[in-house]
Amino acid sequence: MRIKILSMLLLFSSTTYACDGCNIYSPVGLNSTKNRLSVYARQRKTLGTYNQLGELVMKHSGHSSDQGIWGKSVVERYQTLELRGDFFFYDKLQFSFVLPFTNNIQTLDGDKRFSLSGISDPTLLLGYNFNFNKGKVVDARLTVGGGFKYRLGLINLTSESFIPNLDFQPGTGANSVMAFVNYRLTYKDWSFFTSLNYKKNGFNEYHYKYGETVNSRVDFIYKLDLNKTSLLFLAGAYAEWAGYDEAYEVFETTGGTIYFANLGVKWMTQNTMFHLDFQPVVHQQLNGENELLTQNRINIGLTYVFN
């Protein structure tokens, strides 16, 4: 049994940067307290090239111990389809749920090596809204809250008789707690939005734990009214920070910081909204020499708004 546990830890402790599975996605909040249901699809793309010794030539995941990638160009895509509900009570309390489904893919020299899919870990969030000058020319809302992420997704899916590392699995195998704060300021057709999210990950059954994560975004928004529809244009920045992973020791070659630009557009009708965000990386500082570089994130969403 001890040999099995040590083997699983070696599998999990590959050099990693926080993927979307161990992070929090925070969409730009609407200037409304109407109930809504949303579907989001997003993808993170990472890539790099390893030499014949498994050393990363072009600076996510340290697969240097995996001889299957030696001398190969590696591309990994972390894809998430997410159902989210946001419900408001008396314009003050906000309850949200998030149910994600993931599909994670690794390709070597352009050929797919494996793909793992499944339901990931669901999240429940509770926030409290502080509304300032609601309905006035200058309108602001501050939301603070927290939540819980439950370990539902599997962490031991196999592909052709081997178990890909934890980054590719649908779940993390651990419960997590989180806290968040959002702020939105609106003046006529202009808005400013910022958010800050913190997530403390727990240990899974193999005593492996992702590092704590923090992400934040800042966006400037312009609204253009077109008859019965509106276009919202977003420009800003997004950043992620991940601490060290842990098992029976701290893995100092994990985690790091990534900074993204953010460009987006939203198309709104009376009851629906279409979202599109493109987030190219502008700078990243990773703690591990074998971590694949994140290239970009793409987020697409559709929201239905109702009373």
mmCIF file of C-alpha atoms in Angstrom:
data_model
loop_
_atom_site.group_PDB
_atom_site.id
_atom_site.type_symbol
_atom_site.label_atom_id
_atom_site.label_comp_id
_atom_site.label_asym_id
_atom_site.label_seq_id
_atom_site.Cartn_x
_atom_site.Cartn_y
_atom_site.Cartn_z
ATOM 1 C CA MET A 1 0.000 0.000 0.000
ATOM 2 C CA ARG A 2 2.853 2.401 0.842
ATOM 3 C CA ILE A 3 4.405 1.758 -2.578
ATOM 4 C CA LYS A 4 1.081 2.515 -4.259
ATOM 5 C CA ILE A 5 0.683 5.796 -2.353
ATOM 6 C CA LEU A 6 4.242 6.885 -3.161
ATOM 7 C CA SER A 7 3.636 6.069 -6.820
ATOM 8 C CA MET A 8 0.506 8.214 -6.883
ATOM 9 C CA LEU A 9 2.378 11.103 -5.243
ATOM 10 C CA LEU A 10 5.117 10.904 -7.847
ATOM 11 C CA LEU A 11 2.406 11.006 -10.479
ATOM 12 C CA PHE A 12 0.714 14.050 -8.947
ATOM 13 C CA SER A 13 3.858 15.963 -8.037
ATOM 14 C CA SER A 14 4.910 16.774 -11.568
ATOM 15 C CA THR A 15 5.849 20.429 -11.892
ATOM 16 C CA THR A 16 2.579 22.283 -12.422
ATOM 17 C CA TYR A 17 1.086 25.715 -12.768
ATOM 18 C CA ALA A 18 -2.531 26.250 -11.628
ATOM 19 C CA CYS A 19 -4.825 25.164 -14.444
ATOM 20 C CA ASP A 20 -8.468 26.231 -14.629
ATOM 21 C CA GLY A 21 -9.438 23.179 -12.559
ATOM 22 C CA CYS A 22 -7.716 24.558 -9.463
ATOM 23 C CA ASN A 23 -8.526 28.195 -10.124
ATOM 24 C CA ILE A 24 -11.718 30.321 -10.187
ATOM 25 C CA TYR A 25 -13.321 31.843 -13.255
ATOM 26 C CA SER A 26 -14.814 35.273 -12.537
ATOM 27 C CA PRO A 27 -16.919 36.761 -15.353
ATOM 28 C CA VAL A 28 -17.563 40.498 -15.558
ATOM 29 C CA GLY A 29 -20.658 41.167 -13.449
ATOM 30 C CA LEU A 30 -23.782 42.646 -14.969
ATOM 31 C CA ASN A 31 -25.056 45.976 -13.685
ATOM 32 C CA SER A 32 -28.240 44.219 -12.573
ATOM 33 C CA THR A 33 -29.587 42.071 -9.757
ATOM 34 C CA LYS A 34 -31.877 40.000 -11.970
ATOM 35 C CA ASN A 35 -31.609 36.223 -11.760
ATOM 36 C CA ARG A 36 -29.661 34.562 -14.539
ATOM 37 C CA LEU A 37 -28.538 31.235 -15.925
ATOM 38 C CA SER A 38 -25.350 31.038 -17.964
ATOM 39 C CA VAL A 39 -23.341 28.557 -19.978
ATOM 40 C CA TYR A 40 -19.624 29.303 -20.332
ATOM 41 C CA ALA A 41 -17.060 27.531 -22.504
ATOM 42 C CA ARG A 42 -13.395 28.335 -22.056
ATOM 43 C CA GLN A 43 -10.039 27.013 -23.094
ATOM 44 C CA ARG A 44 -6.487 27.489 -21.819
ATOM 45 C CA LYS A 45 -3.683 26.609 -24.226
ATOM 46 C CA THR A 46 -0.181 25.724 -23.009
ATOM 47 C CA LEU A 47 2.802 24.605 -25.069
ATOM 48 C CA GLY A 48 6.516 23.826 -25.065
ATOM 49 C CA THR A 49 9.212 21.653 -26.622
ATOM 50 C CA TYR A 50 11.311 19.039 -24.774
ATOM 51 C CA ASN A 51 14.736 17.734 -25.812
ATOM 52 C CA GLN A 52 15.882 14.107 -25.793
ATOM 53 C CA LEU A 53 16.537 14.268 -22.035
ATOM 54 C CA GLY A 54 13.096 15.585 -21.189
ATOM 55 C CA GLU A 55 14.356 19.109 -20.568
ATOM 56 C CA LEU A 56 12.079 21.923 -21.668
ATOM 57 C CA VAL A 57 13.640 23.812 -24.557
ATOM 58 C CA MET A 58 10.814 26.338 -24.969
ATOM 59 C CA LYS A 59 9.600 27.364 -21.692
ATOM 60 C CA HIS A 60 1.894 24.260 -16.239
ATOM 61 C CA SER A 61 3.084 20.793 -16.274
ATOM 62 C CA GLY A 62 6.500 19.290 -15.679
ATOM 63 C CA HIS A 63 6.407 16.145 -17.750
ATOM 64 C CA SER A 64 10.187 15.758 -17.836
ATOM 65 C CA SER A 65 9.904 12.415 -15.992
ATOM 66 C CA ASP A 66 7.513 11.138 -18.666
ATOM 67 C CA GLN A 67 9.702 9.604 -21.361
ATOM 68 C CA GLY A 68 6.747 9.630 -23.759
ATOM 69 C CA ILE A 69 7.280 13.362 -24.367
ATOM 70 C CA TRP A 70 11.088 13.420 -24.703
ATOM 71 C CA GLY A 71 12.113 15.058 -27.966
ATOM 72 C CA LYS A 72 8.527 16.194 -28.640
ATOM 73 C CA SER A 73 6.619 19.440 -29.045
ATOM 74 C CA VAL A 74 3.828 19.403 -26.465
ATOM 75 C CA VAL A 75 0.513 21.273 -26.665
ATOM 76 C CA GLU A 76 -2.061 20.986 -23.903
ATOM 77 C CA ARG A 77 -5.606 22.330 -24.012
ATOM 78 C CA TYR A 78 -7.675 22.582 -20.852
ATOM 79 C CA GLN A 79 -11.321 22.987 -21.872
ATOM 80 C CA THR A 80 -14.272 23.625 -19.563
ATOM 81 C CA LEU A 81 -18.011 23.759 -20.218
ATOM 82 C CA GLU A 82 -19.695 25.363 -17.233
ATOM 83 C CA LEU A 83 -23.301 25.782 -16.121
ATOM 84 C CA ARG A 84 -23.699 28.717 -13.739
ATOM 85 C CA GLY A 85 -26.717 30.132 -11.936
ATOM 86 C CA ASP A 86 -26.874 33.479 -10.122
ATOM 87 C CA PHE A 87 -29.918 34.223 -7.957
ATOM 88 C CA PHE A 88 -30.627 37.440 -6.031
ATOM 89 C CA PHE A 89 -32.767 37.982 -2.943
ATOM 90 C CA TYR A 90 -33.955 41.499 -2.005
ATOM 91 C CA ASP A 91 -31.146 42.984 -4.162
ATOM 92 C CA LYS A 92 -28.741 42.131 -1.353
ATOM 93 C CA LEU A 93 -28.031 38.425 -1.118
ATOM 94 C CA GLN A 94 -26.548 36.615 -4.114
ATOM 95 C CA PHE A 95 -26.441 32.809 -4.345
ATOM 96 C CA SER A 96 -24.492 31.157 -7.160
ATOM 97 C CA PHE A 97 -23.738 27.615 -8.241
ATOM 98 C CA VAL A 98 -21.179 26.417 -10.778
ATOM 99 C CA LEU A 99 -21.215 22.938 -12.354
ATOM 100 C CA PRO A 100 -18.249 22.355 -14.704
ATOM 101 C CA PHE A 101 -17.513 19.630 -17.252
ATOM 102 C CA THR A 102 -13.911 19.373 -18.425
ATOM 103 C CA ASN A 103 -12.146 17.972 -21.475
ATOM 104 C CA ASN A 104 -8.343 18.073 -21.263
ATOM 105 C CA ILE A 105 -6.155 17.148 -24.228
ATOM 106 C CA GLN A 106 -2.444 16.577 -24.776
ATOM 107 C CA THR A 107 -0.896 16.431 -28.260
ATOM 108 C CA LEU A 108 2.696 15.492 -29.167
ATOM 109 C CA ASP A 109 4.102 16.806 -32.446
ATOM 110 C CA GLY A 110 0.538 17.503 -33.582
ATOM 111 C CA ASP A 111 -0.830 14.016 -32.773
ATOM 112 C CA LYS A 112 -3.301 13.557 -29.920
ATOM 113 C CA ARG A 113 -1.804 11.459 -27.153
ATOM 114 C CA PHE A 114 -4.862 11.362 -24.893
ATOM 115 C CA SER A 115 -8.024 13.190 -23.893
ATOM 116 C CA LEU A 116 -9.770 12.963 -20.516
ATOM 117 C CA SER A 117 -13.345 14.173 -19.939
ATOM 118 C CA GLY A 118 -15.747 14.244 -17.026
ATOM 119 C CA ILE A 119 -17.740 16.255 -14.512
ATOM 120 C CA SER A 120 -15.433 18.420 -12.420
ATOM 121 C CA ASP A 121 -15.814 19.813 -8.899
ATOM 122 C CA PRO A 122 -18.992 21.934 -8.362
ATOM 123 C CA THR A 123 -18.937 25.242 -6.493
ATOM 124 C CA LEU A 124 -21.460 27.034 -4.256
ATOM 125 C CA LEU A 125 -21.041 30.771 -3.606
ATOM 126 C CA LEU A 126 -22.857 33.240 -1.335
ATOM 127 C CA GLY A 127 -22.335 36.992 -1.614
ATOM 128 C CA TYR A 128 -23.721 40.197 -0.145
ATOM 129 C CA ASN A 129 -24.287 43.282 -2.315
ATOM 130 C CA PHE A 130 -23.686 46.834 -1.127
ATOM 131 C CA ASN A 131 -25.499 49.138 -3.551
ATOM 132 C CA PHE A 132 -24.550 52.824 -3.797
ATOM 133 C CA ASN A 133 -26.646 55.450 -5.630
ATOM 134 C CA LYS A 134 -28.696 52.743 -7.336
ATOM 135 C CA GLY A 135 -30.501 54.151 -10.371
ATOM 136 C CA LYS A 136 -28.547 57.430 -10.283
ATOM 137 C CA VAL A 137 -26.133 58.807 -12.880
ATOM 138 C CA VAL A 138 -23.219 57.375 -10.914
ATOM 139 C CA ASP A 139 -24.094 53.866 -9.760
ATOM 140 C CA ALA A 140 -21.828 51.500 -7.822
ATOM 141 C CA ARG A 141 -22.053 48.025 -6.317
ATOM 142 C CA LEU A 142 -19.645 46.173 -4.033
ATOM 143 C CA THR A 143 -20.083 42.414 -3.556
ATOM 144 C CA VAL A 144 -18.224 40.375 -0.944
ATOM 145 C CA GLY A 145 -18.644 36.702 -0.236
ATOM 146 C CA GLY A 146 -17.246 33.218 -0.083
ATOM 147 C CA GLY A 147 -17.899 29.684 -1.135
ATOM 148 C CA PHE A 148 -17.091 26.004 -1.133
ATOM 149 C CA LYS A 149 -15.877 23.677 -3.853
ATOM 150 C CA TYR A 150 -16.821 20.016 -3.432
ATOM 151 C CA ARG A 151 -14.601 17.116 -4.570
ATOM 152 C CA LEU A 152 -16.915 15.417 -7.050
ATOM 153 C CA GLY A 153 -14.731 14.967 -10.137
ATOM 154 C CA LEU A 154 -12.669 11.808 -10.645
ATOM 155 C CA ILE A 155 -8.873 11.899 -10.282
ATOM 156 C CA ASN A 156 -7.915 8.420 -11.517
ATOM 157 C CA LEU A 157 -9.145 8.225 -15.121
ATOM 158 C CA THR A 158 -6.820 6.186 -17.329
ATOM 159 C CA SER A 159 -5.744 6.448 -20.939
ATOM 160 C CA GLU A 160 -4.340 3.340 -22.620
ATOM 161 C CA SER A 161 -3.500 1.731 -19.256
ATOM 162 C CA PHE A 162 -1.693 4.714 -17.678
ATOM 163 C CA ILE A 163 -3.019 7.481 -15.450
ATOM 164 C CA PRO A 164 -2.278 11.012 -16.712
ATOM 165 C CA ASN A 165 -1.263 13.428 -13.971
ATOM 166 C CA LEU A 166 -3.708 15.349 -11.815
ATOM 167 C CA ASP A 167 -3.801 18.432 -14.077
ATOM 168 C CA PHE A 168 -5.606 16.418 -16.749
ATOM 169 C CA GLN A 169 -8.105 14.728 -14.438
ATOM 170 C CA PRO A 170 -11.669 16.120 -14.242
ATOM 171 C CA GLY A 171 -11.443 16.698 -10.483
ATOM 172 C CA THR A 172 -8.862 17.686 -7.911
ATOM 173 C CA GLY A 173 -9.935 15.119 -5.321
ATOM 174 C CA ALA A 174 -10.104 17.768 -2.601
ATOM 175 C CA ASN A 175 -12.568 20.155 -1.009
ATOM 176 C CA SER A 176 -11.701 23.844 -1.183
ATOM 177 C CA VAL A 177 -12.880 27.124 0.330
ATOM 178 C CA MET A 178 -12.800 30.522 -1.341
ATOM 179 C CA ALA A 179 -13.461 34.210 -0.827
ATOM 180 C CA PHE A 180 -14.174 36.953 -3.352
ATOM 181 C CA VAL A 181 -14.847 40.661 -3.731
ATOM 182 C CA ASN A 182 -16.224 42.418 -6.835
ATOM 183 C CA TYR A 183 -16.702 46.133 -7.480
ATOM 184 C CA ARG A 184 -18.483 47.858 -10.340
ATOM 185 C CA LEU A 185 -18.806 51.600 -10.954
ATOM 186 C CA THR A 186 -21.071 52.915 -13.738
ATOM 187 C CA TYR A 187 -21.318 56.415 -15.157
ATOM 188 C CA LYS A 188 -23.705 56.808 -18.108
ATOM 189 C CA ASP A 189 -22.352 54.479 -20.843
ATOM 190 C CA TRP A 190 -19.039 53.787 -19.111
ATOM 191 C CA SER A 191 -18.264 51.212 -16.419
ATOM 192 C CA PHE A 192 -15.302 50.072 -14.391
ATOM 193 C CA PHE A 193 -15.223 46.513 -13.029
ATOM 194 C CA THR A 194 -12.683 44.751 -10.838
ATOM 195 C CA SER A 195 -12.658 41.446 -8.964
ATOM 196 C CA LEU A 196 -10.363 39.591 -6.576
ATOM 197 C CA ASN A 197 -10.706 35.862 -5.800
ATOM 198 C CA TYR A 198 -8.859 33.693 -3.292
ATOM 199 C CA LYS A 199 -8.999 29.894 -3.134
ATOM 200 C CA LYS A 200 -7.479 27.591 -0.522
ATOM 201 C CA ASN A 201 -7.226 24.053 -1.813
ATOM 202 C CA GLY A 202 -7.418 21.031 0.460
ATOM 203 C CA PHE A 203 -5.569 17.702 0.412
ATOM 204 C CA ASN A 204 -6.908 14.809 -1.641
ATOM 205 C CA GLU A 205 -6.942 11.132 -0.653
ATOM 206 C CA TYR A 206 -3.295 10.746 -1.720
ATOM 207 C CA HIS A 207 -2.311 13.658 0.536
ATOM 208 C CA TYR A 208 -1.606 15.920 -2.442
ATOM 209 C CA LYS A 209 -2.697 19.558 -2.427
ATOM 210 C CA TYR A 210 -2.594 22.271 -5.061
ATOM 211 C CA GLY A 211 -1.163 25.579 -3.901
ATOM 212 C CA GLU A 212 -3.376 28.474 -2.862
ATOM 213 C CA THR A 213 -4.574 30.533 -5.818
ATOM 214 C CA VAL A 214 -5.444 34.185 -6.320
ATOM 215 C CA ASN A 215 -6.786 35.781 -9.474
ATOM 216 C CA SER A 216 -7.881 39.282 -10.286
ATOM 217 C CA ARG A 217 -9.208 41.236 -13.230
ATOM 218 C CA VAL A 218 -9.717 44.901 -14.090
ATOM 219 C CA ASP A 219 -11.921 45.972 -17.008
ATOM 220 C CA PHE A 220 -13.100 49.222 -18.539
ATOM 221 C CA ILE A 221 -16.443 48.852 -20.324
ATOM 222 C CA TYR A 222 -18.238 50.990 -22.893
ATOM 223 C CA LYS A 223 -21.908 50.403 -23.730
ATOM 224 C CA LEU A 224 -23.244 51.183 -27.193
ATOM 225 C CA ASP A 225 -27.045 51.103 -27.548
ATOM 226 C CA LEU A 226 -28.433 49.825 -30.878
ATOM 227 C CA ASN A 227 -32.236 50.000 -31.011
ATOM 228 C CA LYS A 228 -33.386 47.070 -28.840
ATOM 229 C CA THR A 229 -29.912 45.614 -28.368
ATOM 230 C CA SER A 230 -26.625 46.816 -26.909
ATOM 231 C CA LEU A 231 -22.944 46.113 -27.433
ATOM 232 C CA LEU A 232 -20.487 46.228 -24.548
ATOM 233 C CA PHE A 233 -16.776 46.542 -25.326
ATOM 234 C CA LEU A 234 -14.267 45.469 -22.667
ATOM 235 C CA ALA A 235 -10.560 46.161 -22.333
ATOM 236 C CA GLY A 236 -8.446 45.373 -19.320
ATOM 237 C CA ALA A 237 -6.099 42.924 -17.650
ATOM 238 C CA TYR A 238 -6.292 39.605 -15.834
ATOM 239 C CA ALA A 239 -3.714 38.021 -13.498
ATOM 240 C CA GLU A 240 -3.262 34.642 -11.779
ATOM 241 C CA TRP A 241 -0.988 33.693 -8.911
ATOM 242 C CA ALA A 242 -0.494 30.132 -7.629
ATOM 243 C CA GLY A 243 1.464 29.012 -4.582
ATOM 244 C CA TYR A 244 3.480 25.848 -4.073
ATOM 245 C CA ASP A 245 1.829 22.442 -4.248
ATOM 246 C CA GLU A 246 2.263 20.160 -1.241
ATOM 247 C CA ALA A 247 2.234 16.485 -0.342
ATOM 248 C CA TYR A 248 4.572 15.229 2.352
ATOM 249 C CA GLU A 249 6.833 18.047 1.242
ATOM 250 C CA VAL A 250 6.528 21.436 -0.431
ATOM 251 C CA PHE A 251 7.195 21.412 -4.192
ATOM 252 C CA GLU A 252 8.996 24.673 -4.868
ATOM 253 C CA THR A 253 9.043 24.054 -8.629
ATOM 254 C CA THR A 254 5.272 24.547 -8.840
ATOM 255 C CA GLY A 255 3.108 27.641 -9.148
ATOM 256 C CA GLY A 256 3.961 31.094 -10.388
ATOM 257 C CA THR A 257 2.357 34.235 -11.801
ATOM 258 C CA ILE A 258 0.789 34.909 -15.205
ATOM 259 C CA TYR A 259 -0.458 38.242 -16.553
ATOM 260 C CA PHE A 260 -2.973 38.447 -19.392
ATOM 261 C CA ALA A 261 -4.402 41.262 -21.473
ATOM 262 C CA ASN A 262 -8.175 41.069 -21.781
ATOM 263 C CA LEU A 263 -10.274 42.075 -24.780
ATOM 264 C CA GLY A 264 -13.968 41.286 -24.891
ATOM 265 C CA VAL A 265 -17.366 42.053 -26.302
ATOM 266 C CA LYS A 266 -20.892 41.400 -25.023
ATOM 267 C CA TRP A 267 -24.039 41.516 -27.126
ATOM 268 C CA MET A 268 -27.192 42.117 -25.080
ATOM 269 C CA THR A 269 -30.875 41.814 -25.859
ATOM 270 C CA GLN A 270 -33.691 42.212 -23.353
ATOM 271 C CA ASN A 271 -33.253 38.765 -21.779
ATOM 272 C CA THR A 272 -30.059 37.303 -23.227
ATOM 273 C CA MET A 273 -26.378 38.133 -23.433
ATOM 274 C CA PHE A 274 -23.550 36.663 -25.511
ATOM 275 C CA HIS A 275 -20.015 36.940 -24.080
ATOM 276 C CA LEU A 276 -16.609 36.660 -25.737
ATOM 277 C CA ASP A 277 -13.261 37.252 -24.011
ATOM 278 C CA PHE A 278 -9.807 36.734 -25.498
ATOM 279 C CA GLN A 279 -6.923 36.785 -23.026
ATOM 280 C CA PRO A 280 -3.406 36.580 -24.513
ATOM 281 C CA VAL A 281 -0.500 36.220 -22.101
ATOM 282 C CA VAL A 282 1.743 39.275 -21.832
ATOM 283 C CA HIS A 283 4.112 38.033 -19.109
ATOM 284 C CA GLN A 284 4.619 34.948 -16.958
ATOM 285 C CA GLN A 285 7.020 34.083 -14.191
ATOM 286 C CA LEU A 286 6.855 30.394 -13.279
ATOM 287 C CA ASN A 287 8.628 28.669 -10.421
ATOM 288 C CA GLY A 288 9.552 25.501 -12.321
ATOM 289 C CA GLU A 289 11.941 25.232 -15.262
ATOM 290 C CA ASN A 290 9.828 22.425 -16.770
ATOM 291 C CA GLU A 291 6.500 24.282 -16.693
ATOM 292 C CA LEU A 292 4.824 24.702 -20.054
ATOM 293 C CA LEU A 293 4.077 28.248 -21.121
ATOM 294 C CA THR A 294 0.467 29.390 -21.178
ATOM 295 C CA GLN A 295 -0.270 31.035 -24.527
ATOM 296 C CA ASN A 296 -3.827 32.324 -24.092
ATOM 297 C CA ARG A 297 -7.315 31.833 -22.663
ATOM 298 C CA ILE A 298 -10.571 32.084 -24.574
ATOM 299 C CA ASN A 299 -13.953 32.461 -22.814
ATOM 300 C CA ILE A 300 -17.346 32.247 -24.540
ATOM 301 C CA GLY A 301 -20.685 32.471 -22.751
ATOM 302 C CA LEU A 302 -24.441 32.766 -23.131
ATOM 303 C CA THR A 303 -26.634 34.190 -20.355
ATOM 304 C CA TYR A 304 -30.414 34.170 -19.922
ATOM 305 C CA VAL A 305 -31.753 36.857 -17.570
ATOM 306 C CA PHE A 306 -35.119 36.566 -15.777
ATOM 307 C CA ASN A 307 -36.933 38.001 -12.761
#
